[in-house]
């Protein structure tokens, strides 16, 4: 009775074991999606606890040490367990082979290994959490991280292991995009999401080893007193910051570049237009990947580095804004006179563009040394990087989740609920982080559990915004879980998108295509109702 | 990937081979950057403590270091010959050469162990454990920390390489590889050359002054 061939990758083997041993990039993508969503929840609960602690001056919910541990684990979880893997490992794995007409990634077994490395690293870090938890902040700054009595070592090792998962994923994508494109799919026909993942992979592969080494050095410092970062033993704590930010500043682009790829896809799909200046979007992706490596010194304006150094790093940092602006103009150009469908992915896209633009312009102000010194280590910085990393990355993640949900599950979700949640989330973000910009400008330092009473009203506003966010995320979790079982069957292409990934069935069969796909046209080409650009 | 790999791509065997090569090159790039962090630290501290670093270098056993350089370079040549043999469809000879190279790797590790034993006896230990009286502690303890890190991580790579060469050697001797299918041997060879090249940077900065 049962059909001989599985209808989709979801029904090809239903046992847990068939998932745990799969080499199918789509299943690996789905596993990564589940894992990253779980850690997004964990990190989000930490964030809410922090906001509740800051609701009133003095002790509200927890002591100072508990607060320090909590913001550290919030940062570690969100950066390494959610934002870095979320889009490349989950959506990249699922979509890149579909988009380039391949049956799988270049190294499927390595791909599965990267899931297990991620789980292992996350487990080690979580174990450290229960062993007392680090209280250093996610940046592990020396000399504090080498002297504090809390469980820094397991957290360091956890991040070290997750780094290998990142490297393997990046390596796999580079080889896949280079060698497994379908015949006829030239570089300048690649979907913009693939370009974004490709640029991200280059950063992952080049930056992560340096992070691995610097974490190893901190670990050694704690275990054998190596002295590399300890002035008392002849070392230099600033070397840590140089090596750490050499990774961690480009890591911001590991989070934002894939987001930009998602946005490029969504903008084309929901305005029914070809990408405005496709080539410029591609080149600016590579430009950001390149310039990102020359900006790390802007984290160290207050460290006593030379004026020339600060000026050079400031100028290099501003270059990122130029490449980003090229993208924003291209997206606006694509939306202009498009046949716009205000579906939830596009709402998140508009939120993304607002957060990226607003947060990015403030970033330009921060790369000016004089302004930077005023805002250094205040809530202003917290608000800035949350605008970029959370506002932009999470917006793009939610856009991706909604845009490709029918592709991955074969089901649709209730559109009106989704639109309502999107609006709630966008306003929640604004309400959470705009007060933090103001707090920082007034002088509230970051990483503090306590504050003088005159900051309270702004903290209350920020916490209120955070609870809006929490409701929004709960709503999304609710209707998406409901849709997995009860949603309307999507059909192959519910959005009517021209993106290459929609050429296979939804959900796709195990080997993606029944016949080799052909690529006579470029990506995102909506030939029929194209409106000329000239006004 | 072996030809019977479970996943098939639209691409040909050639594309698969190209992917394997590219993957290996990217991996080598990550390895270079891994060591780059340590080389950077070495450069920084050498410029801060030029005298101490020179004095510490003078206490290194140049003889053993040079011996190890010869062993590693020889093993690299042997691996290159092995790849050549497998490509020329002589997997038996290739397997023997690979196992010989693995043996040279073991000899390298043994010499390294002898050196470490000397350092331990003299008290040339990293960080807090530094007890070596000939060179002042500040700076020299950093030199020894970097020494153990560079040579230790390199030795770890040699150990992995010995395992890789052994497996490849045994499989090659069993006739798995040949003129039509030499990719794993070639990739293993690339890895071993990387180990060799890293040592060619580690050796002068630690042993020669």
XYZ file of C-alpha atoms in Angstrom:
744
model
C 0.000 0.000 0.000
C 2.709 2.419 0.947
C 4.337 4.263 -1.961
C 7.760 2.895 -2.961
C 9.559 6.256 -3.003
C 9.260 8.831 -0.241
C 7.249 11.899 -1.154
C 9.531 14.345 0.616
C 12.673 14.515 2.708
C 10.408 14.580 5.770
C 8.813 11.218 5.059
C 11.993 9.454 3.900
C 12.582 7.491 7.099
C 10.584 8.507 10.129
C 12.721 7.130 12.940
C 14.851 9.320 15.178
C 17.842 7.270 14.084
C 17.224 8.152 10.435
C 17.485 11.811 11.426
C 20.558 11.406 13.612
C 22.506 9.612 10.871
C 21.218 11.564 7.893
C 23.507 13.072 5.293
C 20.670 15.074 3.756
C 21.479 18.783 3.879
C 17.771 19.581 4.365
C 17.450 17.444 7.463
C 20.706 18.860 8.803
C 19.329 22.339 8.166
C 16.131 21.473 10.022
C 18.111 20.037 12.938
C 20.166 23.221 13.115
C 16.968 25.236 12.992
C 15.521 23.322 15.935
C 18.733 23.621 17.944
C 19.203 27.327 17.283
C 15.548 28.021 18.124
C 16.007 26.201 21.419
C 19.033 28.305 22.309
C 17.224 31.443 21.175
C 14.623 30.571 23.792
C 17.309 29.963 26.442
C 19.088 33.231 25.636
C 15.762 35.053 25.555
C 14.805 33.801 29.006
C 18.156 35.067 30.302
C 17.492 38.422 28.653
C 14.090 38.728 30.277
C 15.563 37.887 33.677
C 18.139 40.645 33.161
C 15.467 43.143 32.209
C 13.419 42.230 35.276
C 16.462 42.694 37.507
C 16.917 46.162 36.026
C 13.280 47.099 36.544
C 14.059 48.729 39.883
C 17.283 50.083 41.384
C 18.873 47.791 43.942
C 18.175 44.089 44.165
C 15.044 43.019 42.293
C 15.474 39.385 41.372
C 19.070 38.265 41.825
C 22.412 39.181 43.355
C 25.272 40.841 41.520
C 27.223 37.659 40.824
C 24.127 35.938 39.483
C 23.504 38.976 37.285
C 27.054 38.843 35.917
C 26.736 35.146 35.163
C 23.403 35.686 33.536
C 24.493 38.428 31.131
C 27.572 36.376 30.252
C 25.497 33.345 29.409
C 22.931 35.490 27.620
C 25.740 36.796 25.411
C 27.463 33.449 24.880
C 24.200 31.701 24.055
C 22.916 34.378 21.739
C 26.163 35.026 19.870
C 27.600 31.550 19.417
C 24.620 29.286 19.789
C 22.019 31.381 18.030
C 23.092 34.275 15.848
C 26.223 32.866 14.224
C 24.759 29.477 13.243
C 21.101 30.474 12.846
C 20.944 31.636 9.237
C 24.034 29.997 7.658
C 23.770 26.607 9.335
C 19.991 26.287 9.376
C 18.716 28.111 6.285
C 22.019 27.984 4.399
C 22.183 24.234 4.712
C 18.598 23.827 3.673
C 18.620 26.252 0.768
C 22.041 26.587 -0.822
C 22.036 23.193 -2.592
C 18.408 23.755 -3.657
C 19.269 27.178 -5.009
C 22.286 26.024 -7.027
C 20.639 22.875 -8.349
C 22.800 20.409 -6.413
C 21.623 17.261 -4.717
C 23.548 17.954 -1.546
C 26.498 19.919 -0.189
C 30.022 18.940 -1.211
C 30.828 17.082 2.028
C 27.626 15.646 3.539
C 29.352 13.679 6.302
C 31.339 16.722 7.373
C 28.030 18.548 7.456
C 26.576 16.015 9.890
C 29.763 16.260 11.944
C 29.215 19.992 12.283
C 25.822 19.321 13.918
C 27.423 17.019 16.444
C 30.258 19.452 17.138
C 27.667 22.159 17.737
C 25.759 19.927 20.168
C 28.980 18.919 21.921
C 30.154 22.528 22.242
C 26.766 23.685 23.473
C 26.686 20.866 26.024
C 30.135 21.726 27.353
C 29.182 25.399 27.646
C 25.879 24.523 29.348
C 27.688 22.185 31.710
C 29.894 25.147 32.635
C 26.735 27.085 33.285
C 25.621 24.546 35.879
C 29.128 24.351 37.342
C 28.797 27.968 38.404
C 28.922 29.809 35.111
C 31.383 32.388 33.819
C 30.906 36.007 34.863
C 33.219 37.635 32.321
C 30.811 38.765 29.636
C 30.839 36.983 26.279
C 34.060 38.809 25.386
C 36.180 36.999 28.024
C 38.377 40.066 28.510
C 41.665 39.412 30.231
C 42.942 39.852 32.927
C 39.540 39.354 34.557
C 38.766 36.137 32.682
C 42.099 34.622 33.721
C 41.695 35.432 37.412
C 37.992 35.137 38.253
C 37.038 32.105 40.291
C 33.985 31.172 38.232
C 33.745 28.351 35.707
C 35.234 30.134 32.692
C 37.081 27.084 31.365
C 34.108 24.957 30.234
C 32.500 27.965 28.578
C 35.748 28.732 26.730
C 36.043 25.120 25.633
C 32.416 25.040 24.549
C 32.902 28.075 22.332
C 36.169 26.585 21.022
C 34.329 23.435 19.918
C 31.455 25.397 18.375
C 34.115 27.278 16.398
C 35.037 24.039 14.636
C 31.407 23.511 13.728
C 31.379 26.989 12.178
C 34.584 26.348 10.241
C 33.301 23.044 8.838
C 30.049 24.655 7.734
C 31.887 27.519 6.028
C 34.347 25.176 4.342
C 31.494 23.045 3.074
C 29.631 25.992 1.560
C 32.708 27.350 -0.196
C 33.415 23.989 -1.822
C 29.722 23.487 -2.623
C 29.250 26.835 -4.333
C 32.480 26.460 -6.289
C 32.046 22.937 -7.536
C 28.417 21.804 -7.429
C 26.546 24.529 -9.272
C 24.210 23.099 -11.903
C 25.405 23.451 -15.512
C 24.574 26.921 -16.795
C 24.394 28.505 -13.363
C 27.211 31.005 -13.646
C 28.491 33.135 -10.765
C 26.491 36.127 -11.912
C 23.306 34.048 -11.923
C 23.668 32.902 -8.320
C 20.785 33.891 -6.054
C 21.761 36.722 -3.702
C 21.247 34.511 -0.652
C 23.900 32.122 -1.990
C 26.276 35.036 -2.501
C 25.658 36.184 1.058
C 26.313 32.713 2.460
C 29.439 32.468 0.320
C 30.776 35.781 1.663
C 29.910 34.719 5.196
C 31.711 31.418 4.746
C 34.897 33.206 3.769
C 34.782 35.212 7.005
C 33.986 32.109 9.037
C 36.891 30.200 7.615
C 39.407 33.018 7.966
C 38.426 34.455 11.341
C 37.329 31.520 13.478
C 40.751 29.819 13.760
C 42.136 32.976 15.345
C 39.308 32.913 17.895
C 40.092 29.266 18.605
C 43.715 30.087 19.297
C 42.968 33.052 21.548
C 40.470 31.029 23.578
C 43.067 28.313 23.937
C 45.555 30.901 25.191
C 43.105 32.145 27.833
C 42.455 28.563 28.898
C 46.195 27.925 29.221
C 46.569 31.130 31.161
C 44.074 29.821 33.675
C 45.474 26.299 33.841
C 49.261 26.762 33.815
C 49.597 30.525 34.301
C 51.098 30.918 30.834
C 51.429 34.675 31.264
C 50.683 35.676 27.661
C 48.046 38.195 28.768
C 49.307 38.900 32.287
C 51.416 42.049 32.795
C 52.789 40.656 36.059
C 54.411 37.843 34.054
C 55.536 40.058 31.209
C 52.464 39.608 29.036
C 50.009 42.126 27.620
C 46.229 42.024 28.155
C 45.702 44.183 25.085
C 47.041 41.420 22.854
C 43.953 39.484 23.871
C 41.722 42.285 22.668
C 43.548 42.520 19.344
C 43.275 38.809 18.666
C 39.737 38.535 20.030
C 38.342 41.406 17.983
C 40.198 40.260 14.898
C 37.650 37.449 15.026
C 34.756 39.033 16.779
C 34.355 42.130 14.732
C 34.142 40.148 11.471
C 31.800 37.855 13.434
C 29.288 40.696 13.413
C 29.295 40.325 9.632
C 28.955 36.561 10.028
C 25.618 37.473 11.595
C 24.584 40.356 9.354
C 25.702 39.198 5.884
C 23.427 36.136 5.777
C 20.653 38.389 7.032
C 21.284 40.682 4.090
C 21.018 37.663 1.823
C 17.623 36.776 3.260
C 16.460 40.357 2.834
C 17.622 40.464 -0.793
C 15.560 37.345 -1.525
C 12.486 38.611 0.340
C 12.590 42.071 -1.247
C 12.593 40.576 -4.741
C 9.912 37.998 -3.952
C 7.464 40.407 -2.302
C 7.817 43.303 -4.698
C 7.732 41.018 -7.762
C 10.801 42.711 -9.166
C 14.231 41.756 -10.364
C 16.948 42.859 -7.930
C 17.873 46.470 -8.606
C 21.640 46.435 -9.386
C 22.260 42.761 -8.638
C 25.973 43.201 -9.206
C 26.266 45.988 -6.664
C 24.608 43.825 -4.028
C 27.091 41.063 -4.803
C 30.146 43.314 -4.776
C 29.099 45.045 -1.576
C 28.725 41.616 0.069
C 32.310 40.812 -0.814
C 33.328 44.350 0.181
C 31.874 43.942 3.660
C 33.525 40.532 4.020
C 36.863 42.137 3.123
C 36.682 45.421 5.034
C 35.320 43.642 8.125
C 38.834 42.381 8.812
C 40.267 45.897 9.163
C 37.903 47.325 11.730
C 38.739 45.508 14.946
C 40.668 48.425 16.444
C 37.495 50.491 16.853
C 36.756 48.386 19.916
C 39.931 49.715 21.470
C 39.686 53.513 21.139
C 39.746 53.781 24.934
C 42.665 51.346 25.347
C 45.458 53.855 24.793
C 46.263 52.823 21.224
C 47.874 55.489 19.060
C 45.798 58.357 17.687
C 46.804 57.318 14.193
C 45.667 53.753 14.889
C 42.317 54.945 16.153
C 41.856 57.245 13.194
C 42.721 54.515 10.702
C 40.418 51.989 12.334
C 37.668 54.594 12.528
C 37.948 55.352 8.822
C 38.000 51.659 7.894
C 34.922 51.111 10.027
C 33.085 53.867 8.201
C 33.765 52.067 4.896
C 31.418 49.320 6.055
C 28.645 51.897 6.078
C 29.260 52.652 2.397
C 28.876 49.018 1.379
C 25.822 48.703 3.606
C 24.304 51.831 2.110
C 24.766 50.346 -1.368
C 22.651 47.407 -0.270
C 19.970 49.555 1.333
C 19.705 51.688 -1.794
C 19.475 48.556 -3.911
C 16.668 47.152 -1.783
C 14.794 50.443 -1.893
C 15.336 50.542 -5.636
C 13.893 47.048 -5.872
C 10.855 47.955 -3.791
C 10.290 51.152 -5.767
C 7.265 50.752 -8.044
C 7.171 47.072 -7.251
C 3.957 45.143 -6.915
C 4.270 44.948 -3.146
C 2.672 42.155 -1.126
C 2.745 43.090 2.563
C 3.184 39.548 3.836
C 4.934 38.904 7.142
C 8.398 38.269 5.588
C 8.229 41.692 3.965
C 7.138 43.305 7.231
C 10.231 41.843 8.907
C 12.261 43.021 5.938
C 11.063 46.590 6.445
C 11.864 46.246 10.162
C 15.302 44.956 9.215
C 15.965 47.903 6.944
C 14.940 50.341 9.658
C 17.109 48.705 12.321
C 20.057 48.300 9.998
C 19.867 51.897 8.848
C 19.297 53.402 12.296
C 21.776 51.161 14.101
C 24.275 51.486 11.278
C 24.205 55.281 11.195
C 24.829 55.310 14.924
C 27.675 52.914 14.224
C 29.238 55.552 11.985
C 28.978 58.007 14.877
C 30.682 55.463 17.138
C 33.590 55.057 14.783
C 34.352 58.732 15.366
C 36.865 58.668 18.216
C 35.558 61.676 20.122
C 31.943 60.513 20.202
C 33.093 56.980 20.912
C 34.861 58.058 24.086
C 31.653 59.646 25.372
C 29.595 56.511 24.727
C 32.284 53.939 25.458
C 31.000 51.023 27.554
C 27.624 52.643 28.169
C 24.136 51.358 27.432
C 24.359 53.270 24.215
C 26.757 50.638 22.877
C 24.474 47.911 24.170
C 21.583 49.476 22.273
C 23.703 49.910 19.120
C 24.852 46.327 18.855
C 21.421 45.053 19.800
C 19.973 47.116 16.972
C 22.389 45.560 14.504
C 22.781 42.072 15.888
C 19.336 41.514 17.366
C 17.218 43.996 15.492
C 18.670 43.217 12.103
C 19.730 39.587 12.524
C 16.586 38.479 14.339
C 14.368 40.384 11.901
C 16.065 38.598 9.012
C 15.862 35.301 10.862
C 12.123 35.768 11.359
C 11.737 36.860 7.738
C 13.564 33.699 6.674
C 11.521 31.556 9.041
C 8.268 32.848 7.613
C 9.363 33.028 3.981
C 10.719 29.474 3.875
C 8.353 27.861 6.365
C 6.140 26.553 3.515
C 9.250 25.322 1.696
C 10.503 23.386 4.708
C 7.233 22.065 6.119
C 4.909 22.110 3.130
C 2.356 24.037 5.197
C 1.147 27.636 5.324
C 0.677 29.647 8.497
C -2.151 32.060 9.384
C -1.130 35.256 7.587
C -3.030 37.766 9.715
C -1.666 36.399 12.982
C 1.820 36.473 11.488
C 1.439 40.088 10.395
C 0.179 41.049 13.845
C 3.128 39.325 15.521
C 5.549 41.063 13.144
C 4.184 44.490 14.035
C 4.282 43.630 17.739
C 7.891 42.490 17.474
C 9.090 45.514 15.534
C 7.526 47.900 18.046
C 8.785 45.733 20.901
C 12.340 46.140 19.621
C 12.008 49.873 19.282
C 10.525 50.173 22.782
C 13.267 47.978 24.242
C 16.339 49.567 22.743
C 15.584 53.233 22.075
C 15.430 53.906 25.856
C 18.812 52.207 26.122
C 20.352 54.677 23.669
C 19.063 57.460 25.906
C 20.303 55.728 29.062
C 23.768 55.379 27.592
C 23.886 58.978 26.515
C 23.014 59.963 30.090
C 25.921 57.869 31.351
C 24.462 54.531 32.447
C 27.357 52.046 32.129
C 26.821 48.589 30.652
C 27.145 45.326 32.629
C 25.859 46.881 35.907
C 23.135 45.238 37.988
C 22.351 48.415 39.889
C 21.823 52.081 39.014
C 20.812 55.390 40.601
C 17.030 55.982 40.801
C 16.878 58.712 38.143
C 17.530 56.084 35.409
C 14.528 54.054 36.426
C 11.860 55.383 34.079
C 13.928 54.535 31.011
C 14.725 51.070 32.379
C 11.019 50.472 32.965
C 10.305 51.488 29.382
C 12.979 49.106 28.127
C 11.664 46.208 30.212
C 8.144 46.907 28.976
C 9.422 46.661 25.417
C 11.153 43.388 26.246
C 7.904 41.914 27.492
C 6.187 42.944 24.245
C 8.928 41.033 22.451
C 8.369 38.004 24.640
C 4.655 37.999 23.795
C 5.478 38.349 20.119
C 7.861 35.381 20.158
C 5.363 33.268 22.098
C 2.710 34.068 19.498
C 5.064 33.067 16.660
C 6.009 29.822 18.400
C 2.327 29.098 18.942
C 0.998 29.600 15.419
C 4.007 28.023 13.696
C 3.719 24.917 15.873
C -0.007 24.825 15.104
C 0.651 25.258 11.378
C 3.101 22.354 11.267
C 0.120 20.044 11.726
C -2.978 22.008 10.823
C -1.756 24.641 8.367
C -3.132 24.658 4.826
C -1.064 22.596 2.381
C 1.267 25.049 0.681
C 1.827 23.641 -2.782
C 5.190 24.005 -4.518
C 5.363 27.799 -4.555
C 2.803 29.543 -2.326
C 4.431 32.984 -2.654
C 4.650 32.855 -6.438
C 8.357 33.534 -6.055
C 10.911 33.268 -8.849
C 13.648 32.230 -6.399
C 15.454 29.111 -7.598
C 14.694 27.155 -4.432
C 10.977 27.148 -5.297
C 11.547 25.112 -8.453
C 11.575 21.911 -6.423
C 8.511 20.610 -4.619
C 7.609 21.919 -1.137
C 8.730 20.090 0.952
C 11.457 18.913 -1.451
C 12.113 15.233 -2.162
C 15.227 13.615 -0.718
C 17.424 14.301 -3.724
C 15.906 17.729 -4.352
C 15.053 17.354 -8.033
C 13.676 14.630 -10.247
C 15.399 16.071 -13.324
C 18.437 18.362 -13.450
C 17.182 21.958 -13.287
C 18.052 24.415 -16.026
C 18.916 28.068 -15.625
C 18.144 30.019 -18.777
C 17.535 33.281 -16.857
C 19.145 35.072 -13.950
C 17.768 34.860 -10.403
C 14.681 36.790 -9.299
C 13.556 37.596 -12.817
C 9.926 38.641 -12.846
C 9.714 39.178 -16.562
C 5.980 39.736 -17.077
C 4.841 42.787 -15.154
C 8.144 44.580 -14.869
C 7.593 48.292 -14.338
C 10.246 50.503 -15.900
C 12.308 52.401 -13.382
C 12.246 55.802 -14.999
C 9.725 57.943 -13.164
C 35.064 10.724 -0.826
C 35.085 7.165 -2.102
C 33.289 6.642 -5.420
C 30.506 4.621 -3.762
C 29.583 7.638 -1.602
C 25.921 7.648 -0.684
C 25.100 11.049 -2.095
C 25.249 11.703 -5.782
C 25.521 15.115 -7.314
C 24.675 16.332 -10.746
C 28.361 17.102 -11.012
C 30.787 14.563 -12.453
C 33.524 12.650 -10.674
C 35.753 15.515 -11.729
C 33.609 18.014 -9.844
C 33.731 15.824 -6.762
C 37.501 15.663 -6.985
C 37.653 19.415 -7.405
C 35.448 19.873 -4.334
C 37.716 17.624 -2.282
C 40.759 19.615 -3.382
C 39.148 22.969 -2.697
C 37.974 21.767 0.710
C 41.512 20.735 1.581
C 42.937 24.085 0.488
C 40.373 25.956 2.566
C 41.184 23.715 5.515
C 44.879 24.482 5.045
C 44.030 28.196 5.045
C 42.275 27.803 8.402
C 45.296 25.941 9.776
C 47.618 28.705 8.643
C 45.428 31.248 10.445
C 45.352 29.071 13.553
C 49.133 29.237 13.727
C 49.082 32.899 12.688
C 47.685 33.844 16.104
C 50.682 32.240 17.784
C 53.173 33.693 15.323
C 51.661 37.119 16.015
C 52.055 36.645 19.757
C 55.642 35.517 19.175
C 56.379 38.596 17.060
C 54.857 40.933 19.635
C 56.806 39.526 22.564
C 60.001 39.177 20.613
C 59.856 42.908 19.921
C 59.121 43.606 23.612
C 61.898 41.349 24.980
C 64.489 41.067 22.180
C 67.437 40.299 24.509
C 65.629 37.719 26.624
C 64.258 35.941 23.586
C 67.717 35.720 22.046
C 69.153 34.362 25.280
C 66.355 31.798 25.490
C 66.926 30.734 21.879
C 70.590 30.098 22.671
C 69.556 27.496 25.253
C 67.598 25.508 22.674
C 69.104 22.256 21.434
C 69.865 23.280 17.838
C 71.179 19.809 17.049
C 67.935 18.035 17.867
C 65.877 20.767 16.199
C 67.896 20.480 13.001
C 67.699 16.694 13.123
C 63.928 16.959 13.344
C 63.865 19.372 10.424
C 65.749 16.823 8.316
C 63.416 14.027 9.414
C 60.313 16.018 8.536
C 61.596 17.259 5.187
C 62.645 13.715 4.294
C 59.220 12.382 5.214
C 57.663 15.056 3.007
C 59.749 13.866 0.055
C 58.750 10.272 0.805
C 55.068 11.280 0.797
C 55.529 13.079 -2.505
C 57.069 9.899 -3.945
C 54.162 7.885 -2.549
C 51.644 10.130 -4.295
C 53.652 9.781 -7.492
C 53.675 5.974 -7.125
C 49.919 5.772 -6.538
C 49.229 8.011 -9.501
C 51.477 5.760 -11.555
C 49.277 2.805 -10.525
C 51.761 1.238 -8.127
C 49.695 1.259 -4.933
C 51.897 -1.352 -3.227
C 54.978 0.856 -3.470
C 52.878 3.903 -2.551
C 51.585 2.137 0.555
C 55.089 1.177 1.646
C 56.302 4.757 1.177
C 53.329 6.148 3.128
C 54.052 3.811 6.022
C 57.727 4.827 5.885
C 56.695 8.484 6.109
C 54.446 7.676 9.069
C 57.404 5.981 10.739
C 59.517 9.119 10.196
C 56.693 11.059 11.861
C 56.959 8.768 14.878
C 60.731 9.325 14.991
C 60.105 13.076 14.873
C 57.750 12.796 17.854
C 60.295 10.700 19.752
C 63.025 13.320 19.224
C 60.564 15.994 20.328
C 59.891 13.951 23.466
C 63.622 13.775 24.233
C 63.802 17.564 23.904
C 60.807 18.077 26.168
C 62.423 15.791 28.758
C 65.558 17.970 28.683
C 63.530 21.125 29.187
C 61.619 19.601 32.067
C 64.886 18.562 33.723
C 66.308 22.067 33.358
C 63.088 23.747 34.482
C 62.309 25.373 31.139
C 58.574 25.128 31.691
C 55.731 27.436 30.673
C 54.391 30.294 32.778
C 54.163 29.739 36.523
C 56.173 26.523 36.441
C 59.246 28.248 34.947
C 62.342 27.328 37.005
C 65.187 27.804 34.507
C 67.826 29.996 36.156
C 69.999 30.716 33.098
C 67.567 33.178 31.530
C 65.621 35.793 33.544
C 62.033 34.783 34.234
C 60.172 37.786 32.829
C 60.007 37.304 29.090
C 61.682 33.905 29.093
C 58.629 32.288 30.651
C 56.678 33.747 27.732
C 59.201 32.357 25.278
C 58.791 28.909 26.790
C 55.006 29.186 26.837
C 55.060 30.004 23.135
C 57.637 27.282 22.539
C 55.370 24.635 24.069
C 52.305 25.980 22.303
C 53.911 26.124 18.868
C 55.723 22.811 19.082
C 52.903 21.152 21.029
C 50.189 22.076 18.558
C 52.549 21.154 15.744
C 53.229 17.782 17.412
C 49.478 17.262 17.690
C 49.252 17.790 13.935
C 52.116 15.347 13.395
C 50.293 12.774 15.529
C 47.115 13.176 13.477
C 49.236 13.001 10.331
C 50.870 9.739 11.419
C 47.401 8.262 11.845
C 46.266 9.550 8.451
C 49.381 8.279 6.659
C 49.114 4.884 8.343
C 45.493 4.405 7.310
C 46.244 5.593 3.777
C 49.330 3.374 3.635
C 47.449 0.248 4.698
C 44.569 0.936 2.323
C 46.946 1.708 -0.513
C 48.888 -1.516 0.085
C 45.545 -3.341 -0.008
C 45.004 -1.893 -3.479
C 42.195 0.546 -2.708
C 43.932 3.373 -4.539
C 45.488 3.521 -7.942
C 45.836 5.606 -11.066
C 42.048 6.008 -11.342
C 41.493 6.965 -7.723
C 44.307 8.743 -5.921
C 42.439 11.656 -4.339
C 42.630 10.550 -0.674
C 46.361 9.927 -0.985
C 46.822 13.329 -2.594
C 44.838 15.061 0.145
C 46.724 13.200 2.875
C 49.927 14.281 1.178
C 48.782 17.915 1.146
C 48.096 17.717 4.873
C 51.515 16.268 5.563
C 53.200 18.997 3.524
C 51.284 21.578 5.577
C 52.684 20.033 8.760
C 56.121 20.210 7.190
C 55.791 23.825 6.062
C 54.543 24.987 9.471
C 57.606 23.415 11.028
C 59.830 25.275 8.570
C 58.537 28.494 10.169
C 58.554 27.191 13.739
C 62.123 25.895 13.540
C 64.000 29.123 12.704
C 62.068 31.366 15.086
C 62.553 29.016 18.033
C 65.949 27.465 17.441
C 68.067 29.853 15.335
C 68.939 33.334 16.425
